[in-house]
CSV table of N, CA and C in Angstrom, one decimal:
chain,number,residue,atom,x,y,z
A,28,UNK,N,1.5,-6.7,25.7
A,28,UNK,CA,0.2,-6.8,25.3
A,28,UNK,C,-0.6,-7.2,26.5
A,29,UNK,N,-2.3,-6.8,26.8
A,29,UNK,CA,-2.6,-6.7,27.3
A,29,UNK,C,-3.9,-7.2,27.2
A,30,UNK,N,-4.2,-8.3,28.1
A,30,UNK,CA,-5.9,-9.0,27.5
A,30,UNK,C,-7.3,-7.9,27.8
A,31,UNK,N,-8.2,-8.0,27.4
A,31,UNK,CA,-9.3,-7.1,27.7
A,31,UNK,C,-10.3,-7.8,28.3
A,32,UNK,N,-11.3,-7.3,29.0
A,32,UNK,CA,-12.3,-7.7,29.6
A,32,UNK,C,-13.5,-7.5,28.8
A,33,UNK,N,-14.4,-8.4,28.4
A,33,UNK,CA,-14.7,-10.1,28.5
A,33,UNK,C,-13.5,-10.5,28.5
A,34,UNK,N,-13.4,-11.6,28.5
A,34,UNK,CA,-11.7,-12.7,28.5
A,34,UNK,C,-12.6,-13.4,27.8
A,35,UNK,N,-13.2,-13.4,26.1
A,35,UNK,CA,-13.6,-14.0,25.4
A,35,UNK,C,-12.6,-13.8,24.2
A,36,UNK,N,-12.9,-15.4,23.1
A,36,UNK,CA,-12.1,-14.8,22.6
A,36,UNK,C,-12.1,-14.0,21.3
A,37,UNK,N,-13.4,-13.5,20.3
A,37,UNK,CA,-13.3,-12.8,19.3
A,37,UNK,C,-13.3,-11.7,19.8
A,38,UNK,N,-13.8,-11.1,21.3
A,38,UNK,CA,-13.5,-9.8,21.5
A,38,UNK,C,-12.0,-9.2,21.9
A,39,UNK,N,-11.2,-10.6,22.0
A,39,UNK,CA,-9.9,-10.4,22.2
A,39,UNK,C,-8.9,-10.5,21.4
A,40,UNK,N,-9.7,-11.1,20.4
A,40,UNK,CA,-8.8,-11.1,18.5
A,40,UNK,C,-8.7,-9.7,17.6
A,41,UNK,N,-10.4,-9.5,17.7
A,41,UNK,CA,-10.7,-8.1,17.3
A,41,UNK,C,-9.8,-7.0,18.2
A,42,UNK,N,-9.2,-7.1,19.4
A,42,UNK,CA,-8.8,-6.1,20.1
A,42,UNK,C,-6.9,-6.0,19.6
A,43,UNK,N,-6.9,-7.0,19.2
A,43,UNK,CA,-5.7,-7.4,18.6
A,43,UNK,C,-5.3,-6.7,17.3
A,44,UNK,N,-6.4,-7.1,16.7
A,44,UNK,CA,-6.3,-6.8,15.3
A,44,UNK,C,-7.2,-5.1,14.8
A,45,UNK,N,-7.3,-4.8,15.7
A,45,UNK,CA,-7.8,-2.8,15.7
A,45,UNK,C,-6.8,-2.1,16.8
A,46,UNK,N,-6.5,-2.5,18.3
A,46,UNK,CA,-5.7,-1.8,18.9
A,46,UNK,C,-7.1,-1.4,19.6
A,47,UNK,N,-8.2,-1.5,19.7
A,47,UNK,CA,-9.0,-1.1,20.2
A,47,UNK,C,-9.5,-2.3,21.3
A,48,UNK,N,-10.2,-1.3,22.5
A,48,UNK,CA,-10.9,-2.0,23.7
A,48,UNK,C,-12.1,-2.8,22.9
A,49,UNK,N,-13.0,-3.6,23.3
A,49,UNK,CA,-14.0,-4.2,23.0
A,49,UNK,C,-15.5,-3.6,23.1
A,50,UNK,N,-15.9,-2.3,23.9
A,50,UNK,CA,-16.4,-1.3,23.9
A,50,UNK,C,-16.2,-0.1,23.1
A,51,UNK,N,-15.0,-0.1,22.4
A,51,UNK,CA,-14.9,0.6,21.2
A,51,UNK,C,-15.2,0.0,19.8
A,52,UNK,N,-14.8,-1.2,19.9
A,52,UNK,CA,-14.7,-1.9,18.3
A,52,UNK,C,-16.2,-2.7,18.5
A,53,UNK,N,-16.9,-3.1,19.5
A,53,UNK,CA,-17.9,-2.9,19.8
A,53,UNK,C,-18.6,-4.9,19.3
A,54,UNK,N,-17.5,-5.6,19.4
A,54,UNK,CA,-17.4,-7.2,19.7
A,54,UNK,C,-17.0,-7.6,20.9
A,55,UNK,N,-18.2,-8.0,21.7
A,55,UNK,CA,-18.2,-7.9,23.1
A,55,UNK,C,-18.2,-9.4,23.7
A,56,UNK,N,-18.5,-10.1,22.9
A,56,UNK,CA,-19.2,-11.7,23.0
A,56,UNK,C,-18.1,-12.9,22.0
A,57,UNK,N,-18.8,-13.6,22.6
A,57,UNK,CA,-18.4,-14.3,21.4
A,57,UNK,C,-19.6,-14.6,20.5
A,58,UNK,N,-20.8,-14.6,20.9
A,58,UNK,CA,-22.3,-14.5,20.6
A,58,UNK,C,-22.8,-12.9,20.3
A,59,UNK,N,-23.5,-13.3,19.0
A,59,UNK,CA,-24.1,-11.8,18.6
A,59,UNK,C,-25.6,-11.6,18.6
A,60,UNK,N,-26.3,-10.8,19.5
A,60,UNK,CA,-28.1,-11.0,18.7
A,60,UNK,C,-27.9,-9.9,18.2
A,61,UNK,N,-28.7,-9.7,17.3
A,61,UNK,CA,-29.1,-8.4,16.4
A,61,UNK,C,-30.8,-8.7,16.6
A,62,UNK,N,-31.2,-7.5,17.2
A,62,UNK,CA,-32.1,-7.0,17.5
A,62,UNK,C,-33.3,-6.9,16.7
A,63,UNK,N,-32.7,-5.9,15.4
A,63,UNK,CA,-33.5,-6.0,14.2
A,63,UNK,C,-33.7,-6.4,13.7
A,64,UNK,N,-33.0,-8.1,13.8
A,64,UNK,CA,-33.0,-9.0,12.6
A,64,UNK,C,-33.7,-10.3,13.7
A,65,UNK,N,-33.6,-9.8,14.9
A,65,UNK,CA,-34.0,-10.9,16.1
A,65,UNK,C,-33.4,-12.2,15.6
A,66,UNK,N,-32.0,-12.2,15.5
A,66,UNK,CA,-31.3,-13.3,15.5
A,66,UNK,C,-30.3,-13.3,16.2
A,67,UNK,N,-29.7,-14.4,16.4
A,67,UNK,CA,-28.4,-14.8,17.0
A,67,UNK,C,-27.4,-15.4,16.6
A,68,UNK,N,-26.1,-14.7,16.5
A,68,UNK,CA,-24.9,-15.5,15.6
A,68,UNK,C,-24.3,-15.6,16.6
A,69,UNK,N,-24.1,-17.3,16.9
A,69,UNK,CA,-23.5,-18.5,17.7
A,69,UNK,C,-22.0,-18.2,17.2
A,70,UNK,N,-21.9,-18.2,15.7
A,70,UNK,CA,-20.2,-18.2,15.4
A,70,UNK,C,-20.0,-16.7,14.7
A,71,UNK,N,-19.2,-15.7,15.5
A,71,UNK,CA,-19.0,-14.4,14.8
A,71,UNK,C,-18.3,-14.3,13.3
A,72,UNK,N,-18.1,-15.5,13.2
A,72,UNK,CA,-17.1,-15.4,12.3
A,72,UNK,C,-18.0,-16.0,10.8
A,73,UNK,N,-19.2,-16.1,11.1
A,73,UNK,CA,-20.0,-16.1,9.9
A,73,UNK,C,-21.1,-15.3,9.7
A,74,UNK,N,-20.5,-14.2,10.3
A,74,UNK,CA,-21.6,-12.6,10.3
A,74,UNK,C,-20.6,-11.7,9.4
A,75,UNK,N,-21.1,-11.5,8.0
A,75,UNK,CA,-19.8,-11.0,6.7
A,75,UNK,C,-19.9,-9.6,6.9
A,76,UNK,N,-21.2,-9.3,7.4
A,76,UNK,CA,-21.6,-8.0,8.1
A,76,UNK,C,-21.0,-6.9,8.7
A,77,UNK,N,-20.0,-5.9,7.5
A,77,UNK,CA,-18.9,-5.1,8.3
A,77,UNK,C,-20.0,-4.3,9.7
A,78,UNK,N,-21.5,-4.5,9.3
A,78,UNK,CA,-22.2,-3.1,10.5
A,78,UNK,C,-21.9,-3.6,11.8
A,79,UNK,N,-21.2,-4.8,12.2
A,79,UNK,CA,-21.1,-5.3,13.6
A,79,UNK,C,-19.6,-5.4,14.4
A,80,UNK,N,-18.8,-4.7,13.3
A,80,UNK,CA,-17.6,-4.7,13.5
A,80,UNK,C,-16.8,-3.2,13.5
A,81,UNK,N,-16.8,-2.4,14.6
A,81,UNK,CA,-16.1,-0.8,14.8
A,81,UNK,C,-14.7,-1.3,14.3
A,82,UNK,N,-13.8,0.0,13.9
A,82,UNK,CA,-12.6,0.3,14.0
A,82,UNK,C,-12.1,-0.5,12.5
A,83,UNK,N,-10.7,-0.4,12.8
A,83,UNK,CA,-10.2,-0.6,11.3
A,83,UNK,C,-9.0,-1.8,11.9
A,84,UNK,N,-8.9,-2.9,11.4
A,84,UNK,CA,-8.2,-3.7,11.4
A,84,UNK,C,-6.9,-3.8,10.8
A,85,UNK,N,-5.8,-4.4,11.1
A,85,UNK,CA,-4.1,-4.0,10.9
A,85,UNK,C,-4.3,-4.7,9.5
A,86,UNK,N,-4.9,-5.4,8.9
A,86,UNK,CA,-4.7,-6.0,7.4
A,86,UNK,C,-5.8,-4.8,6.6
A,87,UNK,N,-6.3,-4.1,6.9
A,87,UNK,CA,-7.2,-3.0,6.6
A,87,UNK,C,-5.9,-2.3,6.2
A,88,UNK,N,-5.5,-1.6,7.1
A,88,UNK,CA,-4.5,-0.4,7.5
A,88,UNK,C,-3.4,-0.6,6.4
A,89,UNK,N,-2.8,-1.7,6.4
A,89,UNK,CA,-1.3,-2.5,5.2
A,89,UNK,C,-2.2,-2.5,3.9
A,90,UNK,N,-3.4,-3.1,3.2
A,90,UNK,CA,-3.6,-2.9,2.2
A,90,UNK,C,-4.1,-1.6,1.7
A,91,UNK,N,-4.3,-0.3,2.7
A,91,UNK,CA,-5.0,1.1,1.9
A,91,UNK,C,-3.3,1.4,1.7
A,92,UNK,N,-2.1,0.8,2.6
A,92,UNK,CA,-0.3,1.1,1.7
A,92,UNK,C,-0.1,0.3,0.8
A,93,UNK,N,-1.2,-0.3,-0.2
A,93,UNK,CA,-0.5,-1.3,-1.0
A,93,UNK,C,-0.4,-2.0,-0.5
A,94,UNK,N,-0.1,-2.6,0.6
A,94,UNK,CA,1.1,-4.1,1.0
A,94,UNK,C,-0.3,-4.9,0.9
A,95,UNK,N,0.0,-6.4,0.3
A,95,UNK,CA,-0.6,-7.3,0.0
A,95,UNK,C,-0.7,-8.2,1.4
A,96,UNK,N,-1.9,-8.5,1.6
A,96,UNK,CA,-2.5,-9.3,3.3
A,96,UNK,C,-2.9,-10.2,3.0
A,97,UNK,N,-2.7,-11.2,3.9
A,97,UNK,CA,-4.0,-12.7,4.2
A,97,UNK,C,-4.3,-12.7,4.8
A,98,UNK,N,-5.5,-13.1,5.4
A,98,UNK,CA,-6.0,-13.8,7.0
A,98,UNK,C,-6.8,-14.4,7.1
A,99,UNK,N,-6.1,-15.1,7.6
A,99,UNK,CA,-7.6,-16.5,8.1
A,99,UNK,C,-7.7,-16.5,9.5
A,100,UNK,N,-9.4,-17.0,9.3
A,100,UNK,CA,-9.5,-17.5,11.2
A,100,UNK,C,-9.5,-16.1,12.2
A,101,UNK,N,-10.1,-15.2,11.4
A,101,UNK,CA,-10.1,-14.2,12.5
A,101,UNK,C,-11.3,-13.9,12.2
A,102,UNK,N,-11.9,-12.6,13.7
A,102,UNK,CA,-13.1,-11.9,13.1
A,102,UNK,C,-13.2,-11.0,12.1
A,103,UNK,N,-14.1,-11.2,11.4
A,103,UNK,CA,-14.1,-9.8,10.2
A,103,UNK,C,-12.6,-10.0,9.5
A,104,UNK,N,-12.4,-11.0,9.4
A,104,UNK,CA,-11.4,-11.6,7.7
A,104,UNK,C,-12.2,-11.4,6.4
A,105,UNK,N,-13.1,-11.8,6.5
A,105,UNK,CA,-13.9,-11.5,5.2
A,105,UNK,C,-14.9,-10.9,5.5
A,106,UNK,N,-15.1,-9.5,6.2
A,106,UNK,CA,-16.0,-8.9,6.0
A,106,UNK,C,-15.6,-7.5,5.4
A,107,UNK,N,-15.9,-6.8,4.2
A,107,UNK,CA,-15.6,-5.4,4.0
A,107,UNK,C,-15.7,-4.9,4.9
A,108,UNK,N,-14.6,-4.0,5.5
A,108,UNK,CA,-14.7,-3.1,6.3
A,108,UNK,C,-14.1,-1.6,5.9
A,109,UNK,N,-14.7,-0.8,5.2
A,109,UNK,CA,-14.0,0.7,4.9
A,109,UNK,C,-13.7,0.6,3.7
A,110,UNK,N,-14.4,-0.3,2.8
A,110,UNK,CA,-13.9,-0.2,1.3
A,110,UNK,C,-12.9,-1.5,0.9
A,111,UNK,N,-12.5,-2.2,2.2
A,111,UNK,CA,-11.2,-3.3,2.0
A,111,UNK,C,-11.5,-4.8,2.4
């Protein structure tokens, strides 16, 4: 395994948990502004908001096979992402 650049850490959890770079899955920070909304989310992990989160996550991927997932404490644990 291999860390990605930022060396932050929800862009390196998300990179974990998609297989993707942080310019793909598109969690670059550990801080979010959203432009539109001209705000700022200090903790990513209380943005439920799948539109800020690319790619599909390994507990995504196991529950579209059935297999039953948990997760806590990650990014985009409780946000719909693709239906899941």
């Amino acid at each position: 395994m291999y860390g990605t650049y930022p060396t932050k850490t929800f862009p390196n959890h998300y990179s974990i948990a998609t297989g993707l770079y942080p310019e793909s899955h598109g969690i670059v920070d550990n801080i979010i502004y959203d432009k539109r909304l001209k705000t700022e989310f200090i903790d990513i992990r209380k943005t439920n908001d799948a539109q800020y989160f690319n790619g599909i996550p390994i507990w995504n991927v196991l529950e579209r096979q059935n297999i039953t997932t948990a997760c806590l404490f990650w990014p985009a644990c409780d946000s719909p992402i693709n239906g899941f």
